[in-house]
CSV table of C-alpha atoms and ligand atoms in Angstrom, one decimal:
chain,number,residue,atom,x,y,z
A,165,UNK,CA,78.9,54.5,81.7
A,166,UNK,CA,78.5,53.9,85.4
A,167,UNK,CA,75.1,54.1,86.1
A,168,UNK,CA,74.7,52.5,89.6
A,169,UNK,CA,70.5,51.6,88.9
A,170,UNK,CA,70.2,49.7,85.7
A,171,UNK,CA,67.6,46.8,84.8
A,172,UNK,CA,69.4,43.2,83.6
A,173,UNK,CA,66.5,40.6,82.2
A,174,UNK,CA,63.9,43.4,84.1
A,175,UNK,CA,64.9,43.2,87.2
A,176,UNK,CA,66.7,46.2,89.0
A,177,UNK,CA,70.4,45.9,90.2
A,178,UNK,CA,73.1,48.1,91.5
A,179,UNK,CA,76.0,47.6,90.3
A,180,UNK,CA,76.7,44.0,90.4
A,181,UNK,CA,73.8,43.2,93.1
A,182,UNK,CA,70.2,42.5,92.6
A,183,UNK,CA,68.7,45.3,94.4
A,184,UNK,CA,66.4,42.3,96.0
A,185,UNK,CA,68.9,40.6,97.2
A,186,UNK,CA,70.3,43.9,98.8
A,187,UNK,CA,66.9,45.0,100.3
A,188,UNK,CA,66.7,41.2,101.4
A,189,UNK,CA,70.4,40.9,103.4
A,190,UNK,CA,70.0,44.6,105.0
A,191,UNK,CA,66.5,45.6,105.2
A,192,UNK,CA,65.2,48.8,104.4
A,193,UNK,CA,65.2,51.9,104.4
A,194,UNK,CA,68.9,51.3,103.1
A,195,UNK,CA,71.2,53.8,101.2
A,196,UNK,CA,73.7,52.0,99.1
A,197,UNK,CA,76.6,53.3,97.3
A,198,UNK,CA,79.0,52.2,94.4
A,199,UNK,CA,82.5,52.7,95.5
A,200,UNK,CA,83.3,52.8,91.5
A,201,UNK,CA,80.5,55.7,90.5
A,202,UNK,CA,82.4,58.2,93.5
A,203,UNK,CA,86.0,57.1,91.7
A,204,UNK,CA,84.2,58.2,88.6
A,205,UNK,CA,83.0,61.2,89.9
A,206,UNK,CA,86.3,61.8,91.0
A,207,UNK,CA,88.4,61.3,88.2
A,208,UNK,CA,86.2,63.6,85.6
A,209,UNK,CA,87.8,66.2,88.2
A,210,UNK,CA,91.2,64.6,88.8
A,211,UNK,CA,92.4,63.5,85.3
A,212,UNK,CA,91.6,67.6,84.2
A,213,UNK,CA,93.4,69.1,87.0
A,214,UNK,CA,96.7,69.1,87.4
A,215,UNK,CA,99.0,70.0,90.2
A,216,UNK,CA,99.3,71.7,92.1
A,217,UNK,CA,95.7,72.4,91.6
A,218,UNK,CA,93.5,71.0,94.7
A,219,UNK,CA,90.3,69.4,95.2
A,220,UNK,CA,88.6,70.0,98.7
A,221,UNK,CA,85.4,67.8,98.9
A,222,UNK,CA,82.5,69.2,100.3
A,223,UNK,CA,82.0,67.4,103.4
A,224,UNK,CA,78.3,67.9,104.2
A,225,UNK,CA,77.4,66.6,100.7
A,226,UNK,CA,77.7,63.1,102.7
A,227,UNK,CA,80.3,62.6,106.0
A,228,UNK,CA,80.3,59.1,106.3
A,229,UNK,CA,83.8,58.4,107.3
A,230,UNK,CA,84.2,55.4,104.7
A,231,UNK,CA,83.7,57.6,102.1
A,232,UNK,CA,85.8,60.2,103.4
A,233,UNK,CA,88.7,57.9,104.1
A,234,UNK,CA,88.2,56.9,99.9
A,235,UNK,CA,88.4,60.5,99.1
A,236,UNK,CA,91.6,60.8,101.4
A,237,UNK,CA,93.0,57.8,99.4
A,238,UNK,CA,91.8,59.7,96.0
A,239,UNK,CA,93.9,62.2,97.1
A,240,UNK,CA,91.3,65.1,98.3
A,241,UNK,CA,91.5,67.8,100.4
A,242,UNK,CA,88.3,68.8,102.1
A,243,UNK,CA,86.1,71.4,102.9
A,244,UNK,CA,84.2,71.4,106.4
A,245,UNK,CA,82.0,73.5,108.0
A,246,UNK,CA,82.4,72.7,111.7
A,247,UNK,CA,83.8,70.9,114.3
A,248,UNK,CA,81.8,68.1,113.7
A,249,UNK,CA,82.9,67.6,109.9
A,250,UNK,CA,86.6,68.2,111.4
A,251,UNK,CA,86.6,65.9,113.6
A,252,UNK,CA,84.9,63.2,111.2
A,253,UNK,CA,87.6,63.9,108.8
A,254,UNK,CA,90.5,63.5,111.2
A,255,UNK,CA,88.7,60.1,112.8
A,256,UNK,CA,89.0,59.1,108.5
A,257,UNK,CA,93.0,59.5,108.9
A,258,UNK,CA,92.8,62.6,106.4
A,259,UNK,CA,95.7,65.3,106.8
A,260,UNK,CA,94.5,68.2,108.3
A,261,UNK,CA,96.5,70.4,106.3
A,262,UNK,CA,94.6,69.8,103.8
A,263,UNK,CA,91.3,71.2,105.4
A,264,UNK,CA,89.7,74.2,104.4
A,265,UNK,CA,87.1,75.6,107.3
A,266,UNK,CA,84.0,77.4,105.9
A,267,UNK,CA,80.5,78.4,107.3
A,268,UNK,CA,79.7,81.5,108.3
A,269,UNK,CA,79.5,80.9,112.4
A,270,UNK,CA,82.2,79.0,113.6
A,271,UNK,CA,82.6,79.3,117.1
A,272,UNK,CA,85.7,80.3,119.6
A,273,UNK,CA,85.6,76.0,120.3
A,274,UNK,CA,86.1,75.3,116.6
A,275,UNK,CA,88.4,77.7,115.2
A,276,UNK,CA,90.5,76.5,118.8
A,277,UNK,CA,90.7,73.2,117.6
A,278,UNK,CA,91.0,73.9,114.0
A,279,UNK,CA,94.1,75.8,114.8
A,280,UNK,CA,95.3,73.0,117.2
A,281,UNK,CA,95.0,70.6,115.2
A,282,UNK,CA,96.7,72.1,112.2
A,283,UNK,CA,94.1,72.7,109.4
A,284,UNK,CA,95.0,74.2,105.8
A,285,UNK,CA,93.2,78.0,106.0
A,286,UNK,CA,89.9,79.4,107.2
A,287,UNK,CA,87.5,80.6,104.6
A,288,UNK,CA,87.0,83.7,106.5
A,289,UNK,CA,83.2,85.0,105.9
A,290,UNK,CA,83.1,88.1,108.0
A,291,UNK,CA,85.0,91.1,109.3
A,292,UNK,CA,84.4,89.6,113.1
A,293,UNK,CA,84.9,86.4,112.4
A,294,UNK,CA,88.7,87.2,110.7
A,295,UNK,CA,89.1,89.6,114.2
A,296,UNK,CA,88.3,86.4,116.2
A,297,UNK,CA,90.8,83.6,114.4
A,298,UNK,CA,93.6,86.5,114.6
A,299,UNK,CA,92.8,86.7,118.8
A,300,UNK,CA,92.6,83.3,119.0
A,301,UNK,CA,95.4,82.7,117.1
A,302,UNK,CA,97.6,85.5,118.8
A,303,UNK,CA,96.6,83.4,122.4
A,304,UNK,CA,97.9,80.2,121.1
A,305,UNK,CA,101.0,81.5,119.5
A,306,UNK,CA,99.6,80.2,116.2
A,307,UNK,CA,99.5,82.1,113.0
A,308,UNK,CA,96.0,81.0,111.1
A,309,UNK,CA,96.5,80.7,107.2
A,310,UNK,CA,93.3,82.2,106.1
A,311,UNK,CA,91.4,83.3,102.9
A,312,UNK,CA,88.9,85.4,102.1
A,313,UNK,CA,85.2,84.8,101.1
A,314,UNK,CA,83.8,87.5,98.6
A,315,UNK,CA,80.5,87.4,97.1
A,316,UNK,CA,80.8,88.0,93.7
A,317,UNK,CA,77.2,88.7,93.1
A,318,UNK,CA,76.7,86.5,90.5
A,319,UNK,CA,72.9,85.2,90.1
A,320,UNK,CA,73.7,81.2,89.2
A,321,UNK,CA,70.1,80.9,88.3
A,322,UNK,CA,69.4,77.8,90.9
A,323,UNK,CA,67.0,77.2,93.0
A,324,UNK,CA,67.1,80.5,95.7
A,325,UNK,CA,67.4,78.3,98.9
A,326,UNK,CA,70.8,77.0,97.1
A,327,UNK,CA,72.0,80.2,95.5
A,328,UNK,CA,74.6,81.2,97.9
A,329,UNK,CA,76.4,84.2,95.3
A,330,UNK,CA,73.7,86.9,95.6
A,331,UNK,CA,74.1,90.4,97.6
A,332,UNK,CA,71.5,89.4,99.4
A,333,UNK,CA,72.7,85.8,101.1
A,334,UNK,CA,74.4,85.9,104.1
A,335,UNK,CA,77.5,84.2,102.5
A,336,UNK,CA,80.9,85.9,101.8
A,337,UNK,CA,81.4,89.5,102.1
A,338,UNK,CA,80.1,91.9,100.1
A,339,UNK,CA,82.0,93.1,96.9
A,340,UNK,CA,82.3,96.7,97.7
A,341,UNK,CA,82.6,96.2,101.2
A,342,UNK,CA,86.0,93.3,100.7
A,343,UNK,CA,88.8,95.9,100.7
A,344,UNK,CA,89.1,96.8,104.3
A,345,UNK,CA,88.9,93.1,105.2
A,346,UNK,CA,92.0,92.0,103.2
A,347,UNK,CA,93.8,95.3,104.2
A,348,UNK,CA,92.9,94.3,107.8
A,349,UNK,CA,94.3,90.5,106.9
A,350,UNK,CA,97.0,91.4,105.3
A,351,UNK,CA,98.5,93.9,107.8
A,352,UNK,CA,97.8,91.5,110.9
A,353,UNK,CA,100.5,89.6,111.8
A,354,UNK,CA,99.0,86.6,113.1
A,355,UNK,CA,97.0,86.0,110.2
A,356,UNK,CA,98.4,84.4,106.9
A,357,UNK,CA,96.8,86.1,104.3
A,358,UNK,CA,96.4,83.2,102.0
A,359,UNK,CA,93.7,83.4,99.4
A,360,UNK,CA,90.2,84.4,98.1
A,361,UNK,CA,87.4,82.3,97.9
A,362,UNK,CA,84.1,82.3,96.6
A,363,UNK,CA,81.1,79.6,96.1
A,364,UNK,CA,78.3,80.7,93.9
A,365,UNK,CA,75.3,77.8,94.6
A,366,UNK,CA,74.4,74.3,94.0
A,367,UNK,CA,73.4,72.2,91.6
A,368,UNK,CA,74.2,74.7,88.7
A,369,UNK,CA,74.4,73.1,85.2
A,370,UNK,CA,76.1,75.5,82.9
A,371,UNK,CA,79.9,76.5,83.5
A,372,UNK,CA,78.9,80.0,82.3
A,373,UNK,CA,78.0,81.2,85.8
A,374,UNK,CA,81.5,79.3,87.4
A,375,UNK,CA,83.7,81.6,84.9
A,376,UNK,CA,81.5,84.4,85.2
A,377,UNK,CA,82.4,84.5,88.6
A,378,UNK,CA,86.0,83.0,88.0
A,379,UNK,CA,87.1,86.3,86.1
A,380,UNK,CA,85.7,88.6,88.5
A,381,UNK,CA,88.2,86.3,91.0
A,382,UNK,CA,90.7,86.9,88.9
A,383,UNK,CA,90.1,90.8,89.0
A,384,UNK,CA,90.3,90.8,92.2
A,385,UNK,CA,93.9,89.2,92.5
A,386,UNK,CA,95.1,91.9,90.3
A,387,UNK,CA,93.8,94.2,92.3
A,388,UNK,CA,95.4,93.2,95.2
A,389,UNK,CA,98.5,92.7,93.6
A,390,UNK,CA,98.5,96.5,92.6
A,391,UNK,CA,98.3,97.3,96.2
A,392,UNK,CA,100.9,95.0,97.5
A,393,UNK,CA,98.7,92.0,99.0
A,394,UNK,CA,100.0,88.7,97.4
A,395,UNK,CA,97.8,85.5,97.6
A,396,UNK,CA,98.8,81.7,96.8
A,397,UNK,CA,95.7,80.5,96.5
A,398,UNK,CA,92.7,80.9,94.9
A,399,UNK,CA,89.7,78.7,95.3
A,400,UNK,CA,86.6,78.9,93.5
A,401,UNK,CA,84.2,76.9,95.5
A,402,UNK,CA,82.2,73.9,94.5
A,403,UNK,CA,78.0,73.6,93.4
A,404,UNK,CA,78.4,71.6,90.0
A,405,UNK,CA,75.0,69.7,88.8
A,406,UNK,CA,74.4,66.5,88.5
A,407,UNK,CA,71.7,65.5,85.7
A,408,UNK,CA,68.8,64.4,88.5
A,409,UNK,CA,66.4,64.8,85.9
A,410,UNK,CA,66.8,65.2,82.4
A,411,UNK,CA,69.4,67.7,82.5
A,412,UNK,CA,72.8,67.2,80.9
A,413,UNK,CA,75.8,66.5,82.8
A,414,UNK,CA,78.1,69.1,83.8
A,415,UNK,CA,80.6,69.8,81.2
A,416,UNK,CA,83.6,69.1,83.8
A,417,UNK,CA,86.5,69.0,81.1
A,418,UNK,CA,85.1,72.1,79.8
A,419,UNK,CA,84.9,74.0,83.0
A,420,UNK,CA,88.3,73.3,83.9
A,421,UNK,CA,89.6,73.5,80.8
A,422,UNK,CA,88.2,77.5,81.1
A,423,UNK,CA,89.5,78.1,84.4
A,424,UNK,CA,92.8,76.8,83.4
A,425,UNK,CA,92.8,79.2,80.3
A,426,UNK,CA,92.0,82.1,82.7
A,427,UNK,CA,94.6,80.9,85.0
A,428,UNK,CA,97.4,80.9,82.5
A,429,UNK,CA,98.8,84.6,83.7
A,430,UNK,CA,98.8,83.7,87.4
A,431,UNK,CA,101.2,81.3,87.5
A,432,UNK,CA,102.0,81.6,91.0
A,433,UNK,CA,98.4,80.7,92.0
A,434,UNK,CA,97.0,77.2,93.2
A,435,UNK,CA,93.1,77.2,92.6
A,436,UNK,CA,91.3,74.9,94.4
A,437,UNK,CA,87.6,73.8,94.1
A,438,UNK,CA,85.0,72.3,96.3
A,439,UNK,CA,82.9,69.9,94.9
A,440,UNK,CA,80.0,67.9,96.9
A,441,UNK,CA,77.2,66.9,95.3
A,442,UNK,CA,79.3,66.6,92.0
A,443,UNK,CA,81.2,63.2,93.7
A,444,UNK,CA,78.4,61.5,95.0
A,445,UNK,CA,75.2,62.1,94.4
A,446,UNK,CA,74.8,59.8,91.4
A,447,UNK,CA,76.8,57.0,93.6
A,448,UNK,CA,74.0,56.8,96.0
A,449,UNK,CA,70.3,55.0,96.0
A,450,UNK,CA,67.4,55.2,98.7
A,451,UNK,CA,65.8,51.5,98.6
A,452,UNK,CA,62.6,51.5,99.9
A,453,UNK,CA,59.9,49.5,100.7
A,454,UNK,CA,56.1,50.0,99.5
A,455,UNK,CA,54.0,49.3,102.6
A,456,UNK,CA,50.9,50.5,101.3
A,457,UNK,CA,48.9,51.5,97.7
A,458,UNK,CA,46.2,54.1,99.0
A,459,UNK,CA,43.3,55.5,96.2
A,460,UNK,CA,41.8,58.6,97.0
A,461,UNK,CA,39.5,60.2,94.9
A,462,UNK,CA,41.9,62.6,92.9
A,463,UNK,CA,45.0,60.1,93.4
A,464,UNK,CA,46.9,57.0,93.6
A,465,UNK,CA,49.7,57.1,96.1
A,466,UNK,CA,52.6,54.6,97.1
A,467,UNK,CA,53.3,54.8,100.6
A,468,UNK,CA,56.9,53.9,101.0
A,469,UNK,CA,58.9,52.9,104.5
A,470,UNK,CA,61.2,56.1,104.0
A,471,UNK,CA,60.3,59.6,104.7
A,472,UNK,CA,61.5,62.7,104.4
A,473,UNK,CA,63.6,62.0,107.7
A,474,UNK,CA,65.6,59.9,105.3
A,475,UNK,CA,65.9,61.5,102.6
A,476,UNK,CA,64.9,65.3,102.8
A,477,UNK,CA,65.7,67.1,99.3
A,478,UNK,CA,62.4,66.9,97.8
A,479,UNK,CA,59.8,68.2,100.6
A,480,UNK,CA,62.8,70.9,101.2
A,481,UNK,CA,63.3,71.7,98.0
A,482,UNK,CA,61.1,70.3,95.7
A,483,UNK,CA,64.0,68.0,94.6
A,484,UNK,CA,63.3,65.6,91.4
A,485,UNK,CA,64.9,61.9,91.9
A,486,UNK,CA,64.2,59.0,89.3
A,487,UNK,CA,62.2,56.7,91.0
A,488,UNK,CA,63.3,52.8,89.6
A,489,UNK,CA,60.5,50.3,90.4
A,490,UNK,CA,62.3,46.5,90.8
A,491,UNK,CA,60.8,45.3,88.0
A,492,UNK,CA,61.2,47.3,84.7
A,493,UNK,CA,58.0,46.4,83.5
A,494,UNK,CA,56.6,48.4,86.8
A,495,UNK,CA,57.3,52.0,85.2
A,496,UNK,CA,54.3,52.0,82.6
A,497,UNK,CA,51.5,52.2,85.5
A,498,UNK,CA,49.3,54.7,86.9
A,499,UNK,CA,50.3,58.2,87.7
A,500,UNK,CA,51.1,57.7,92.0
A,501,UNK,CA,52.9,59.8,94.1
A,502,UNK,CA,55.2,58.1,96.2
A,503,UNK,CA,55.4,59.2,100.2
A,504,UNK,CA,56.8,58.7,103.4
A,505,UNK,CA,55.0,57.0,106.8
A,506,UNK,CA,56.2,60.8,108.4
A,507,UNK,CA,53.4,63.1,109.5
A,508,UNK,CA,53.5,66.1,107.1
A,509,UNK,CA,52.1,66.9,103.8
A,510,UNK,CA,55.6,67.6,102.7
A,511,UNK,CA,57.0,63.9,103.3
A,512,UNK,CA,57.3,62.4,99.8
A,513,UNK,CA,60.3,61.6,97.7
A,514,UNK,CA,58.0,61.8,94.3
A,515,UNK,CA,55.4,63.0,92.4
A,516,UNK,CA,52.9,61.9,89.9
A,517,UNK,CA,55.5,59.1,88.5
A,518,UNK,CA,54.0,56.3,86.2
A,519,UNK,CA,54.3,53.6,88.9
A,520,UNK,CA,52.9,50.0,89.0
A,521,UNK,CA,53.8,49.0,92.4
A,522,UNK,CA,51.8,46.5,95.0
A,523,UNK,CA,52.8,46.7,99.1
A,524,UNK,CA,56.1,44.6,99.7
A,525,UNK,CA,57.5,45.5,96.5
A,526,UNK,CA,60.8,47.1,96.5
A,527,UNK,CA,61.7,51.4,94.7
A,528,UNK,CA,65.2,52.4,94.7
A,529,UNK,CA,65.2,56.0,94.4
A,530,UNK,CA,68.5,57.2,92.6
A,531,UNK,CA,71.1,59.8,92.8
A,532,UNK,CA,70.6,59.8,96.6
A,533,UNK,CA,74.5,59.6,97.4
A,534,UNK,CA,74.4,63.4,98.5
A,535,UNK,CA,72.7,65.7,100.9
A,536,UNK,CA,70.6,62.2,101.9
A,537,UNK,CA,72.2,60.4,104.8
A,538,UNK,CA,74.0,63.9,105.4
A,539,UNK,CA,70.8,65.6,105.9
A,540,UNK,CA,68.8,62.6,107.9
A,541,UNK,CA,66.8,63.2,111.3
A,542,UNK,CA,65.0,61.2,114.0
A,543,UNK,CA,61.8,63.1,112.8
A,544,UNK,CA,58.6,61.2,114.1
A,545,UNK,CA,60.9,58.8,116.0
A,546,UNK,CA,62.2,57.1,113.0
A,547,UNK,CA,65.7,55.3,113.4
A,548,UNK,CA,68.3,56.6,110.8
A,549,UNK,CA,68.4,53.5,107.6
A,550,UNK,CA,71.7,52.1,107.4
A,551,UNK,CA,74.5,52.4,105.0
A,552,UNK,CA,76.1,49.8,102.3
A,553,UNK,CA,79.0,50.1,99.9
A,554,UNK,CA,79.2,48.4,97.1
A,555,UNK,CA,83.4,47.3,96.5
A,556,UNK,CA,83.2,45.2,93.4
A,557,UNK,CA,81.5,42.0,94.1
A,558,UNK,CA,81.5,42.5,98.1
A,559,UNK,CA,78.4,44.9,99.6
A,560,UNK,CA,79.8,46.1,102.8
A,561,UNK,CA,77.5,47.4,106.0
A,562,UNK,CA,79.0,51.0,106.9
A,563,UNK,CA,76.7,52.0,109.0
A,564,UNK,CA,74.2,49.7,111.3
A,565,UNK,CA,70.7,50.6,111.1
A,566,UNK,CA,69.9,52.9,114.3
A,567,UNK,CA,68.7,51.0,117.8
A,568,UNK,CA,65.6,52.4,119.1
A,569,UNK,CA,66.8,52.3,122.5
A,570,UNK,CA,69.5,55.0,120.3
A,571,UNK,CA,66.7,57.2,119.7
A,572,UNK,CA,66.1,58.5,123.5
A,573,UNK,CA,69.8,57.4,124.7
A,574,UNK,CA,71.0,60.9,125.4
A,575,UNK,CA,67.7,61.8,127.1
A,576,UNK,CA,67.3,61.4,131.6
A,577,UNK,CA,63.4,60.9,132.8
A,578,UNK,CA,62.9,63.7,135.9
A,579,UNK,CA,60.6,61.4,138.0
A,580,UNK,CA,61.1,58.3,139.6
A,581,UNK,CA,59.6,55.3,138.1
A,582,UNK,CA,56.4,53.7,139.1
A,583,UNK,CA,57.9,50.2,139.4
A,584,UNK,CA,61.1,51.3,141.1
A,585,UNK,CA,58.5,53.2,144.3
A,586,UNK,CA,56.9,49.4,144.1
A,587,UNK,CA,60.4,47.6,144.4
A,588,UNK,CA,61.7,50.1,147.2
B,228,PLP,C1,78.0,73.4,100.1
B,228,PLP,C2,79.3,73.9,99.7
B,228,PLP,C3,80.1,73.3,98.8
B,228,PLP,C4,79.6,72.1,98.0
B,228,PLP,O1,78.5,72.4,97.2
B,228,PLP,P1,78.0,71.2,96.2
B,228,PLP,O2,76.8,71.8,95.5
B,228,PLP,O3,77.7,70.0,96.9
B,228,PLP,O4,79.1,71.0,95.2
B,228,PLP,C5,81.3,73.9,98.5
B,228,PLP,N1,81.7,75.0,99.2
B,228,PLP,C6,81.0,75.6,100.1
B,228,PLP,C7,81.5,76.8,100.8
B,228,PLP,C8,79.7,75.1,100.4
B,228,PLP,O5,79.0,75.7,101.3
């Protein structure tokens, strides 16, 4: 059900709009998202997890502050990793007790206003960075609620830019090396010792790795308890697939359904999670436009009017996303890859797809809805595409395609102008 691209009489629509008449009203590059396909998302999580049980989203998956004031309205928490995603979630009207603040550098600045402003807990990553929140804290007369990041050292088996669980990231702290920091925590008393943390990687497919590391969680709460340190919360991170290829769909009723079974002796614990991707990736399309069909003598490529600016997961990592041609019968062509106007071998959003496209026709590119806008630049002097949601039978502009006088606006010229030494 729910699947934002589909074809009616052959032609490509998302949700309930033509995906011409989209690329028509709003020009591309455009992202466009399904309002319903993030509830969705949200519910697979929500209708399985009951209170008191929590669910921070992953801000950085995508920050727009529409769809982090419908997360707020879901009934989300959320999970930030600096000032910038704080301050985005406050200017959505979410609660800032219900922020959790990870990220392995956060500065004096942030954790100030973080504690100012009243957020849940810190997910505290280092030795230093737990001394720092308790100085901080002690200065403002503020205790800080915070929790502990461990690495479990559990290999999720994903790609190794997006394995975060491994000995040898520079996530968490280390598994042998934990005990002094929650002795530290707990003894301190300006800091709230309030949980344990972990997040193993993204995009993993399997729940095996998530329990794997669930138990070893769990271990670890009894072994505090044995030495007298109590914890309320336990949160176990976020990095669930989504099926951007031919992979099946995250088993989320199963997972849960697991972690609740482990959960079932610690009744005094409230585990949170922290999916990202998992909410909105499948809610989210690139449209593009094909400017150009260029033969060389070992291939056929379609160059599009999005780059890798736009949308960056497949020069970074190699990312697979369907490619949907506007007309259906436009999948059975030649083997093209598909890239960007940017200047760098890396800039294309597909290879070797079965493609028969001309220039001016339209390609959606699907399950964009996370880590694309999120992870958008200026590269090449490109202005950012804009942003539509899709509520029902209304497609709403939520964010204005960049100005180019935007692009330098922030930038002073050092020597006086020609023209203004001819006016003087
Ligand atoms: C990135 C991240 C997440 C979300 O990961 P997804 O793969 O998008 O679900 C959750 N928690 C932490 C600490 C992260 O760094």
């Amino acid at each position: 059900m729910n699947r934002v691209c589909h074809y009616r009489d052959g032609v490509l629509w998302l949700d309930d709009f033509r995906a011409r008449d989209l690329a028509q009203q709003f020009q591309t590059p455009l992202y466009v998202y399904s309002e319903q396909t993030i509830i969705d998302r949200w519910l697979r999580f929500a209708d399985a997890w009951p209170a008191p049980h929590r669910i921070c989203y992953a801000v950085k998956a995508n920050s727009h502050i529409a769809i982090l004031q419908l997360m707020a309205r879901l009934g989300a928490g959320f999970d930030i990793v600096s000032q910038g995603e704080l301050e985005r979630v406050l200017a959505a009207g979410a609660e800032p007790a219900t922020v959790v603040f990870s990220g392995v550098a956060k500065s004096a600045e942030e954790i100030r206003r973080a504690l100012s402003v009243g957020i849940g807990c810190f997910n505290v990553e280092s030795q230093q960075e737990l001394q720092r929140i308790e100085a901080i804290a002690s200065d403002m007369g503020k205790v800080a609620n915070v929790s502990i990041r461990i690495n479990p050292n559990v290999d999720a088996g994903t790609h190794p830019y997006i394995s975060t669980g491994l000995k040898t990231n520079k996530f968490g702290i280390d598994y042998e090396l934990a005990d002094a920091v929650f002795d530290y925590a707990a003894q301190s008393p300006t800091l709230n010792l309030q949980g344990i943390d972990c997040h193993i990687g993204s995009q993993i497919t399997e729940p095996a790795p998530f329990l794997d590391a669930a138990k070893r969680m769990f271990a670890w709460v009894d072994k505090l308890a044995k030495r007298g340190i109590a914890i309320s919360h336990l949160d176990l991170g976020g990095g669930f697939g989504v099926p951007y290829h031919d992979e099946a769909a995250f088993p989320t009723a199963e997972y849960l359904q697991g972690l609740l079974g482990l959960a079932k002796d610690y009744p005094q614990l409230t585990l949170m999670l922290e999916p990202g991707r998992s909410l909105v990736a499948e809610a989210g399309v690139l449209l593009t436009r094909v400017e150009y069909v260029k033969h060389s003598t070992e291939k056929r490529f379609a160059i599009v009017d999005a780059g890798m600016n736009d949308l960056l997961r497949p020069a970074l990592y190699q990312a697979y996303h369907a490619i949907l041609p506007e007309r259906e019968e436009q999948q059975l062509g030649q083997v093209t890859d598909i890239v960007g106007p940017v200047c760098e071998t890396g800039d294309f959003l597909a290879h070797a797809r079965h493609l028969a496209v001309a220039p001016g026709d339209l390609i959606a590119v699907a399950n964009a809805g996370a880590y694309g806008m999120s992870m958008s630049s200026n590269y090449n002097s490109r202005r950012r595409p804009a942003e539509v949601l899709l509520q029902g039978q209304q497609a709403k502009l939520i964010t204005a395609r960049e100005q180019y006088s935007q692009l330098w606006q922030r930038e002073q010229l050092v020597y006086t102008m020609q023209s203004d030494e001819g006016e003087a």
